[in-house]
């Protein structure tokens, strides 16, 4: 259920691509931070009345401490300039049948400038596809790939397991000058290109964005129940299957940690074990960074031994990756832990990036 609040914009704090952060004063005088997506609700200004959804904020869930602006009821944005009765501006409906469903132009629709390129596209031509459980791996993967092969054309494919609007991600905003583009698929939206599903999104990354390498991960936030199957990261295995079905080369960025307080995520996370061990029916290169602490390495090796032999475990040297991570184009943080607090996690992601880039050189 939705927990509604009404308030008044007291001030505009910071903004990044597609999002604006606000201070909102409620009727009882309390002030809270809110986030608005101007594409959906218009551009808020001090004095505007706003309707808010505070459910995730009240529960302390992963909204970054935000209430979410649902509408500016007294100052609605103008209609988009297109006709609205035709499909000339697209007909992909995302966040479908919710009050804020958005109608967008799919990269392969008839009205898209990429239609001719994608109409018969059916193959990734061996493009490395790096799959990751968490959004927080993205900047480390990018850092590792660019350290190994500067200038690599990297795309990000955002699945809908976490945040739906790509605009929520400050990490993604920080990577805009580094990536060739973002493709949002499924119910996710707000990327440079929109696609119906993982398969069409991978083809759009390869053929419309001319990506040499694509990173696939859910948006910020990960839904999990603490059970073997109850987590949104099972989509990692589905991404491996899609990459192979389309002639790509899947590379697994393993979720490795010595710092996570939950035993199920220490060593090699049970998310990786389930996604690659049970969901991925095709083989992938699973990357393990060299030089892990011996105790952590032993935990990882024990978990890897349970995975099916269709996967190829690849040991990747880590020289130079520390410098690349510390110079990453977007801040590194996972579950509130920075680089030095969860070093193995980011090192594993950077090593996967390095390996993916190396495949482009080795063929």
CSV table of C-alpha atoms in Angstrom, one decimal:
chain,number,residue,atom,x,y,z
A,1,UNK,CA,0.0,0.0,0.0
A,2,UNK,CA,1.0,3.6,-0.5
A,3,UNK,CA,1.7,5.9,2.4
A,4,UNK,CA,0.8,9.4,1.2
A,5,UNK,CA,1.9,12.7,2.5
A,6,UNK,CA,1.3,16.3,1.2
A,7,UNK,CA,3.9,19.0,1.7
A,8,UNK,CA,5.5,22.1,0.3
A,9,UNK,CA,8.8,22.4,-1.4
A,10,UNK,CA,11.0,24.5,0.9
A,11,UNK,CA,14.1,24.4,-1.2
A,12,UNK,CA,16.0,22.7,-4.1
A,13,UNK,CA,19.1,20.9,-3.0
A,14,UNK,CA,21.2,19.2,-5.7
A,15,UNK,CA,20.3,17.7,-9.0
A,16,UNK,CA,21.8,15.2,-11.4
A,17,UNK,CA,20.7,13.8,-14.8
A,18,UNK,CA,17.0,13.2,-14.6
A,19,UNK,CA,16.5,13.8,-10.9
A,20,UNK,CA,16.2,16.7,-8.5
A,21,UNK,CA,16.6,16.5,-4.7
A,22,UNK,CA,14.3,18.7,-2.5
A,23,UNK,CA,13.6,19.8,1.0
A,24,UNK,CA,9.9,19.4,1.7
A,25,UNK,CA,8.0,20.7,4.7
A,26,UNK,CA,5.0,18.7,5.8
A,27,UNK,CA,1.8,20.0,7.4
A,28,UNK,CA,3.0,19.3,10.9
A,29,UNK,CA,6.2,21.3,10.3
A,30,UNK,CA,8.5,18.3,9.8
A,31,UNK,CA,11.0,18.5,7.0
A,32,UNK,CA,12.2,15.6,4.9
A,33,UNK,CA,14.3,15.0,1.8
A,34,UNK,CA,12.4,14.1,-1.4
A,35,UNK,CA,13.3,13.1,-4.9
A,36,UNK,CA,11.5,14.2,-8.1
A,37,UNK,CA,11.9,13.0,-11.6
A,38,UNK,CA,11.1,16.0,-13.8
A,39,UNK,CA,10.5,13.8,-16.8
A,40,UNK,CA,7.5,12.3,-14.9
A,41,UNK,CA,6.2,15.1,-12.7
A,42,UNK,CA,7.6,18.4,-14.1
A,43,UNK,CA,10.2,20.7,-12.6
A,44,UNK,CA,9.5,21.5,-8.9
A,45,UNK,CA,10.2,24.9,-7.4
A,46,UNK,CA,10.1,26.4,-3.9
A,47,UNK,CA,6.5,26.9,-2.9
A,48,UNK,CA,5.0,24.1,-4.9
A,49,UNK,CA,2.7,21.7,-3.2
A,50,UNK,CA,3.8,18.1,-3.7
A,51,UNK,CA,2.2,14.8,-3.1
A,52,UNK,CA,4.6,12.2,-1.8
A,53,UNK,CA,5.0,8.5,-1.4
A,54,UNK,CA,6.9,7.9,1.9
A,55,UNK,CA,6.4,4.1,2.3
A,56,UNK,CA,10.0,3.0,1.6
A,57,UNK,CA,11.3,6.0,3.6
A,58,UNK,CA,9.2,5.1,6.7
A,59,UNK,CA,10.5,1.4,6.5
A,60,UNK,CA,14.1,2.4,6.0
A,61,UNK,CA,14.3,0.7,2.6
A,62,UNK,CA,16.8,1.4,-0.1
A,63,UNK,CA,15.5,4.7,-1.4
A,64,UNK,CA,18.5,6.6,-0.2
A,65,UNK,CA,16.5,8.2,2.6
A,66,UNK,CA,14.0,9.9,0.1
A,67,UNK,CA,10.3,10.4,-0.1
A,68,UNK,CA,9.3,10.2,-3.7
A,69,UNK,CA,7.4,13.0,-5.5
A,70,UNK,CA,4.2,11.6,-7.1
A,71,UNK,CA,2.8,14.9,-8.5
A,72,UNK,CA,2.8,18.7,-8.4
A,73,UNK,CA,-1.0,18.8,-8.2
A,74,UNK,CA,-1.3,22.6,-8.5
A,75,UNK,CA,1.2,23.0,-11.4
A,76,UNK,CA,1.0,20.0,-13.7
A,77,UNK,CA,3.5,19.8,-16.5
A,78,UNK,CA,2.4,20.5,-20.1
A,79,UNK,CA,1.7,17.6,-22.4
A,80,UNK,CA,4.6,16.4,-24.5
A,81,UNK,CA,4.7,18.1,-27.9
A,82,UNK,CA,3.9,15.0,-29.9
A,83,UNK,CA,0.4,14.1,-31.1
A,84,UNK,CA,-0.3,11.5,-28.4
A,85,UNK,CA,-2.8,9.6,-30.5
A,86,UNK,CA,-0.3,7.8,-32.7
A,87,UNK,CA,2.8,5.7,-32.2
A,88,UNK,CA,5.2,8.3,-33.8
A,89,UNK,CA,6.7,9.0,-30.4
A,90,UNK,CA,6.8,5.3,-29.3
A,91,UNK,CA,4.4,2.9,-27.6
A,92,UNK,CA,6.5,1.1,-25.1
A,93,UNK,CA,4.6,1.4,-21.8
A,94,UNK,CA,6.8,1.0,-18.8
A,95,UNK,CA,5.8,0.9,-15.1
A,96,UNK,CA,2.8,-0.4,-16.8
A,97,UNK,CA,-0.7,0.2,-15.4
A,98,UNK,CA,0.7,2.1,-12.5
A,99,UNK,CA,-0.4,5.8,-12.1
A,100,UNK,CA,3.0,6.9,-13.4
A,101,UNK,CA,3.3,4.7,-16.4
A,102,UNK,CA,5.5,6.2,-19.0
A,103,UNK,CA,5.1,5.8,-22.8
A,104,UNK,CA,8.4,5.7,-24.5
A,105,UNK,CA,10.1,5.1,-27.9
A,106,UNK,CA,11.7,1.7,-28.2
A,107,UNK,CA,15.0,1.5,-29.9
A,108,UNK,CA,13.6,-1.0,-32.5
A,109,UNK,CA,10.2,0.6,-33.1
A,110,UNK,CA,9.1,1.8,-36.5
A,111,UNK,CA,9.5,5.5,-35.5
A,112,UNK,CA,13.0,5.0,-34.0
A,113,UNK,CA,16.1,6.2,-35.9
A,114,UNK,CA,17.6,2.8,-35.1
A,115,UNK,CA,14.8,0.8,-36.7
A,116,UNK,CA,16.7,0.0,-39.9
A,117,UNK,CA,19.7,-1.1,-37.9
A,118,UNK,CA,17.8,-3.3,-35.4
A,119,UNK,CA,15.0,-4.7,-37.6
A,120,UNK,CA,17.0,-7.8,-38.5
A,121,UNK,CA,19.7,-7.7,-35.8
A,122,UNK,CA,20.2,-11.1,-34.4
A,123,UNK,CA,23.8,-11.5,-33.2
A,124,UNK,CA,26.2,-9.9,-30.8
A,125,UNK,CA,29.2,-11.0,-32.9
A,126,UNK,CA,31.1,-12.2,-29.8
A,127,UNK,CA,30.7,-9.0,-27.8
A,128,UNK,CA,31.7,-9.5,-24.1
A,129,UNK,CA,28.7,-9.2,-21.8
A,130,UNK,CA,29.7,-8.7,-18.1
A,131,UNK,CA,27.0,-9.7,-15.7
A,132,UNK,CA,26.8,-8.4,-12.2
A,133,UNK,CA,24.4,-8.9,-9.3
A,134,UNK,CA,24.5,-5.4,-7.9
A,135,UNK,CA,24.4,-1.9,-9.5
A,136,UNK,CA,27.3,-0.9,-7.2
A,137,UNK,CA,29.7,-3.2,-9.3
A,138,UNK,CA,29.2,-1.0,-12.4
A,139,UNK,CA,31.8,1.7,-11.8
A,140,UNK,CA,34.4,-0.8,-10.7
A,141,UNK,CA,33.8,-3.0,-13.8
A,142,UNK,CA,34.1,0.1,-16.0
A,143,UNK,CA,37.3,1.2,-14.2
A,144,UNK,CA,38.8,-2.3,-14.7
A,145,UNK,CA,37.9,-2.4,-18.4
A,146,UNK,CA,39.3,1.0,-19.2
A,147,UNK,CA,42.4,0.3,-17.2
A,148,UNK,CA,43.0,-2.8,-19.4
A,149,UNK,CA,41.9,-1.2,-22.7
A,150,UNK,CA,41.6,2.6,-22.7
A,151,UNK,CA,38.9,3.9,-25.0
A,152,UNK,CA,36.8,0.7,-24.9
A,153,UNK,CA,33.2,1.5,-26.0
A,154,UNK,CA,31.2,0.4,-22.9
A,155,UNK,CA,27.4,0.3,-22.7
A,156,UNK,CA,25.3,-0.3,-19.6
A,157,UNK,CA,22.2,-2.4,-19.8
A,158,UNK,CA,20.0,-1.7,-16.8
A,159,UNK,CA,17.5,-4.5,-15.9
A,160,UNK,CA,14.4,-3.9,-13.7
A,161,UNK,CA,15.4,-5.8,-10.6
A,162,UNK,CA,16.1,-2.7,-8.6
A,163,UNK,CA,15.2,0.9,-9.3
A,164,UNK,CA,13.1,1.4,-12.4
A,165,UNK,CA,14.1,5.0,-13.3
A,166,UNK,CA,17.7,5.1,-14.4
A,167,UNK,CA,17.7,8.7,-13.2
A,168,UNK,CA,17.7,7.5,-9.6
A,169,UNK,CA,21.4,6.5,-9.9
A,170,UNK,CA,24.0,9.1,-9.1
A,171,UNK,CA,26.6,6.5,-10.1
A,172,UNK,CA,25.1,6.4,-13.6
A,173,UNK,CA,25.1,10.2,-13.8
A,174,UNK,CA,28.8,10.1,-12.9
A,175,UNK,CA,29.5,7.6,-15.7
A,176,UNK,CA,27.7,9.5,-18.5
A,177,UNK,CA,30.9,10.9,-20.0
A,178,UNK,CA,32.5,7.4,-19.9
A,179,UNK,CA,29.8,5.1,-21.2
A,180,UNK,CA,28.6,5.2,-24.8
A,181,UNK,CA,25.1,4.9,-23.4
A,182,UNK,CA,22.6,3.2,-21.2
A,183,UNK,CA,19.8,0.9,-22.3
A,184,UNK,CA,16.9,0.3,-19.9
A,185,UNK,CA,14.9,-2.9,-20.4
A,186,UNK,CA,11.8,-4.6,-19.1
A,187,UNK,CA,10.1,-2.2,-16.7
A,188,UNK,CA,13.2,0.0,-16.2
A,189,UNK,CA,13.2,3.3,-18.1
A,190,UNK,CA,15.1,6.5,-18.5
A,191,UNK,CA,18.1,5.2,-20.4
A,192,UNK,CA,19.5,6.7,-23.6
A,193,UNK,CA,17.7,3.9,-25.3
A,194,UNK,CA,14.6,1.9,-24.3
A,195,UNK,CA,14.1,-1.8,-25.1
A,196,UNK,CA,11.4,-4.3,-24.4
A,197,UNK,CA,13.6,-7.0,-22.9
A,198,UNK,CA,17.1,-8.2,-22.2
A,199,UNK,CA,17.6,-9.7,-25.7
A,200,UNK,CA,16.5,-6.6,-27.6
A,201,UNK,CA,18.4,-4.4,-25.2
A,202,UNK,CA,21.7,-6.3,-25.8
A,203,UNK,CA,21.2,-6.0,-29.5
A,204,UNK,CA,20.5,-2.3,-29.1
A,205,UNK,CA,23.7,-1.8,-27.1
A,206,UNK,CA,25.8,-3.7,-29.7
A,207,UNK,CA,24.2,-2.3,-32.9
A,208,UNK,CA,22.6,1.1,-32.0
A,209,UNK,CA,25.2,2.3,-29.5
A,210,UNK,CA,28.1,0.5,-31.3
A,211,UNK,CA,29.3,-0.9,-27.9
A,212,UNK,CA,32.3,-3.2,-27.8
A,213,UNK,CA,31.4,-4.4,-24.3
A,214,UNK,CA,28.2,-4.3,-22.3
A,215,UNK,CA,27.7,-4.5,-18.6
A,216,UNK,CA,24.4,-6.0,-17.4
A,217,UNK,CA,23.2,-5.3,-13.9
A,218,UNK,CA,20.0,-4.2,-12.1
A,219,UNK,CA,19.4,-0.6,-11.1
A,220,UNK,CA,20.2,0.6,-7.6
A,221,UNK,CA,18.5,-1.5,-4.9
A,222,UNK,CA,18.3,-5.3,-4.7
A,223,UNK,CA,15.2,-7.1,-3.5
A,224,UNK,CA,16.0,-10.1,-1.4
A,225,UNK,CA,14.3,-12.2,1.2
A,226,UNK,CA,17.3,-14.1,2.6
A,227,UNK,CA,16.2,-17.3,0.9
A,228,UNK,CA,18.0,-19.2,-1.9
A,229,UNK,CA,15.6,-18.1,-4.7
A,230,UNK,CA,14.0,-15.0,-3.3
A,231,UNK,CA,16.3,-12.2,-4.7
A,232,UNK,CA,16.2,-10.1,-7.8
A,233,UNK,CA,19.7,-11.0,-8.7
A,234,UNK,CA,18.7,-14.3,-10.2
A,235,UNK,CA,18.5,-12.3,-13.4
A,236,UNK,CA,22.3,-12.5,-13.6
A,237,UNK,CA,21.9,-16.1,-14.8
A,238,UNK,CA,19.2,-15.1,-17.3
A,239,UNK,CA,21.6,-12.5,-18.7
A,240,UNK,CA,24.2,-15.2,-19.2
A,241,UNK,CA,21.6,-17.3,-21.2
A,242,UNK,CA,20.6,-14.3,-23.3
A,243,UNK,CA,24.2,-13.4,-24.1
A,244,UNK,CA,25.0,-16.9,-25.3
A,245,UNK,CA,21.7,-17.2,-27.2
A,246,UNK,CA,22.7,-14.0,-29.2
A,247,UNK,CA,26.3,-15.0,-29.8
A,248,UNK,CA,27.9,-13.0,-27.1
A,249,UNK,CA,30.6,-13.9,-24.6
A,250,UNK,CA,29.3,-13.8,-21.0
A,251,UNK,CA,31.7,-12.8,-18.2
A,252,UNK,CA,30.6,-13.2,-14.6
A,253,UNK,CA,31.5,-10.5,-12.1
A,254,UNK,CA,31.3,-12.5,-8.9
A,255,UNK,CA,30.0,-11.1,-5.7
A,256,UNK,CA,32.9,-11.6,-3.4
A,257,UNK,CA,33.2,-10.1,0.1
A,258,UNK,CA,35.1,-10.4,3.3
A,259,UNK,CA,33.2,-7.5,4.9
A,260,UNK,CA,29.5,-8.3,4.5
A,261,UNK,CA,28.2,-9.1,8.0
A,262,UNK,CA,25.7,-11.7,6.6
A,263,UNK,CA,27.3,-15.2,6.4
A,264,UNK,CA,25.4,-16.0,3.2
A,265,UNK,CA,27.2,-13.2,1.4
A,266,UNK,CA,30.7,-13.8,2.8
A,267,UNK,CA,33.2,-15.4,0.5
A,268,UNK,CA,31.3,-16.0,-2.7
A,269,UNK,CA,27.7,-14.8,-2.1
A,270,UNK,CA,24.9,-17.3,-2.3
A,271,UNK,CA,23.4,-14.9,-5.0
A,272,UNK,CA,26.3,-15.8,-7.3
A,273,UNK,CA,26.2,-19.5,-6.4
A,274,UNK,CA,22.5,-19.7,-7.3
A,275,UNK,CA,22.5,-17.4,-10.4
A,276,UNK,CA,25.5,-19.1,-12.0
A,277,UNK,CA,25.0,-22.6,-10.6
A,278,UNK,CA,21.2,-23.0,-11.2
A,279,UNK,CA,19.9,-20.3,-13.4
A,280,UNK,CA,22.6,-19.9,-16.0
A,281,UNK,CA,22.2,-22.9,-18.3
A,282,UNK,CA,25.1,-21.8,-20.6
A,283,UNK,CA,28.7,-21.4,-19.6
A,284,UNK,CA,30.4,-18.1,-18.6
A,285,UNK,CA,33.9,-16.9,-17.7
A,286,UNK,CA,33.7,-16.5,-13.9
A,287,UNK,CA,36.4,-14.1,-12.9
A,288,UNK,CA,38.4,-14.5,-9.6
A,289,UNK,CA,41.0,-11.8,-8.8
A,290,UNK,CA,44.4,-13.1,-7.9
A,291,UNK,CA,45.9,-12.2,-4.5
A,292,UNK,CA,42.9,-12.5,-2.3
A,293,UNK,CA,43.5,-12.9,1.4
A,294,UNK,CA,44.0,-16.6,2.0
A,295,UNK,CA,41.1,-17.1,4.2
A,296,UNK,CA,38.7,-15.3,1.8
A,297,UNK,CA,40.2,-17.2,-1.1
A,298,UNK,CA,39.5,-20.5,0.6
A,299,UNK,CA,35.9,-19.6,1.0
A,300,UNK,CA,35.6,-18.6,-2.6
A,301,UNK,CA,37.3,-21.8,-3.9
A,302,UNK,CA,34.9,-23.9,-1.8
A,303,UNK,CA,31.9,-22.2,-3.3
A,304,UNK,CA,33.3,-22.4,-6.8
A,305,UNK,CA,33.7,-26.1,-6.5
A,306,UNK,CA,29.9,-26.5,-6.2
A,307,UNK,CA,29.3,-24.8,-9.6
A,308,UNK,CA,28.8,-26.9,-12.8
A,309,UNK,CA,31.7,-27.5,-15.1
A,310,UNK,CA,30.1,-25.6,-18.0
A,311,UNK,CA,31.6,-22.5,-16.5
A,312,UNK,CA,35.3,-21.5,-16.9
A,313,UNK,CA,37.0,-20.0,-13.8
A,314,UNK,CA,39.4,-17.4,-14.9
A,315,UNK,CA,42.2,-16.0,-12.6
A,316,UNK,CA,42.9,-12.4,-13.4
A,317,UNK,CA,46.0,-10.5,-12.3
A,318,UNK,CA,45.2,-7.4,-10.3
A,319,UNK,CA,48.3,-5.2,-10.8
A,320,UNK,CA,47.2,-1.7,-11.6
A,321,UNK,CA,43.6,-2.2,-10.5
A,322,UNK,CA,44.0,-0.5,-7.2
A,323,UNK,CA,45.0,2.7,-8.9
A,324,UNK,CA,42.1,2.3,-11.4
A,325,UNK,CA,39.6,1.8,-8.6
A,326,UNK,CA,40.8,4.9,-6.7
A,327,UNK,CA,40.5,6.9,-9.9
A,328,UNK,CA,37.1,5.5,-10.8
A,329,UNK,CA,34.9,8.0,-12.6
A,330,UNK,CA,32.0,7.5,-10.1
A,331,UNK,CA,32.2,7.0,-6.3
A,332,UNK,CA,32.5,3.4,-5.1
A,333,UNK,CA,30.0,2.2,-2.5
A,334,UNK,CA,28.1,-1.0,-1.8
A,335,UNK,CA,25.7,-1.5,1.1
A,336,UNK,CA,27.2,1.7,2.6
A,337,UNK,CA,30.8,0.4,2.4
A,338,UNK,CA,33.4,2.2,0.3
A,339,UNK,CA,36.4,0.8,-1.5
A,340,UNK,CA,38.7,0.1,1.6
A,341,UNK,CA,35.8,-1.2,3.7
A,342,UNK,CA,34.9,-3.9,1.1
A,343,UNK,CA,38.0,-4.1,-1.0
A,344,UNK,CA,37.6,-7.6,-2.4
A,345,UNK,CA,34.1,-6.8,-3.7
A,346,UNK,CA,35.3,-3.9,-5.9
A,347,UNK,CA,38.5,-5.7,-6.9
A,348,UNK,CA,36.5,-8.7,-8.2
A,349,UNK,CA,34.3,-6.4,-10.3
A,350,UNK,CA,37.4,-4.5,-11.7
A,351,UNK,CA,39.0,-7.9,-12.5
A,352,UNK,CA,35.9,-8.9,-14.5
A,353,UNK,CA,36.1,-5.6,-16.4
A,354,UNK,CA,39.8,-6.2,-17.1
A,355,UNK,CA,39.0,-9.7,-18.4
A,356,UNK,CA,36.1,-8.5,-20.6
A,357,UNK,CA,38.3,-5.9,-22.2
A,358,UNK,CA,41.1,-8.5,-22.7
A,359,UNK,CA,38.7,-10.6,-24.7
A,360,UNK,CA,38.4,-7.8,-27.2
A,361,UNK,CA,42.2,-7.9,-27.7
A,362,UNK,CA,42.6,-11.6,-27.8
A,363,UNK,CA,39.5,-12.3,-29.9
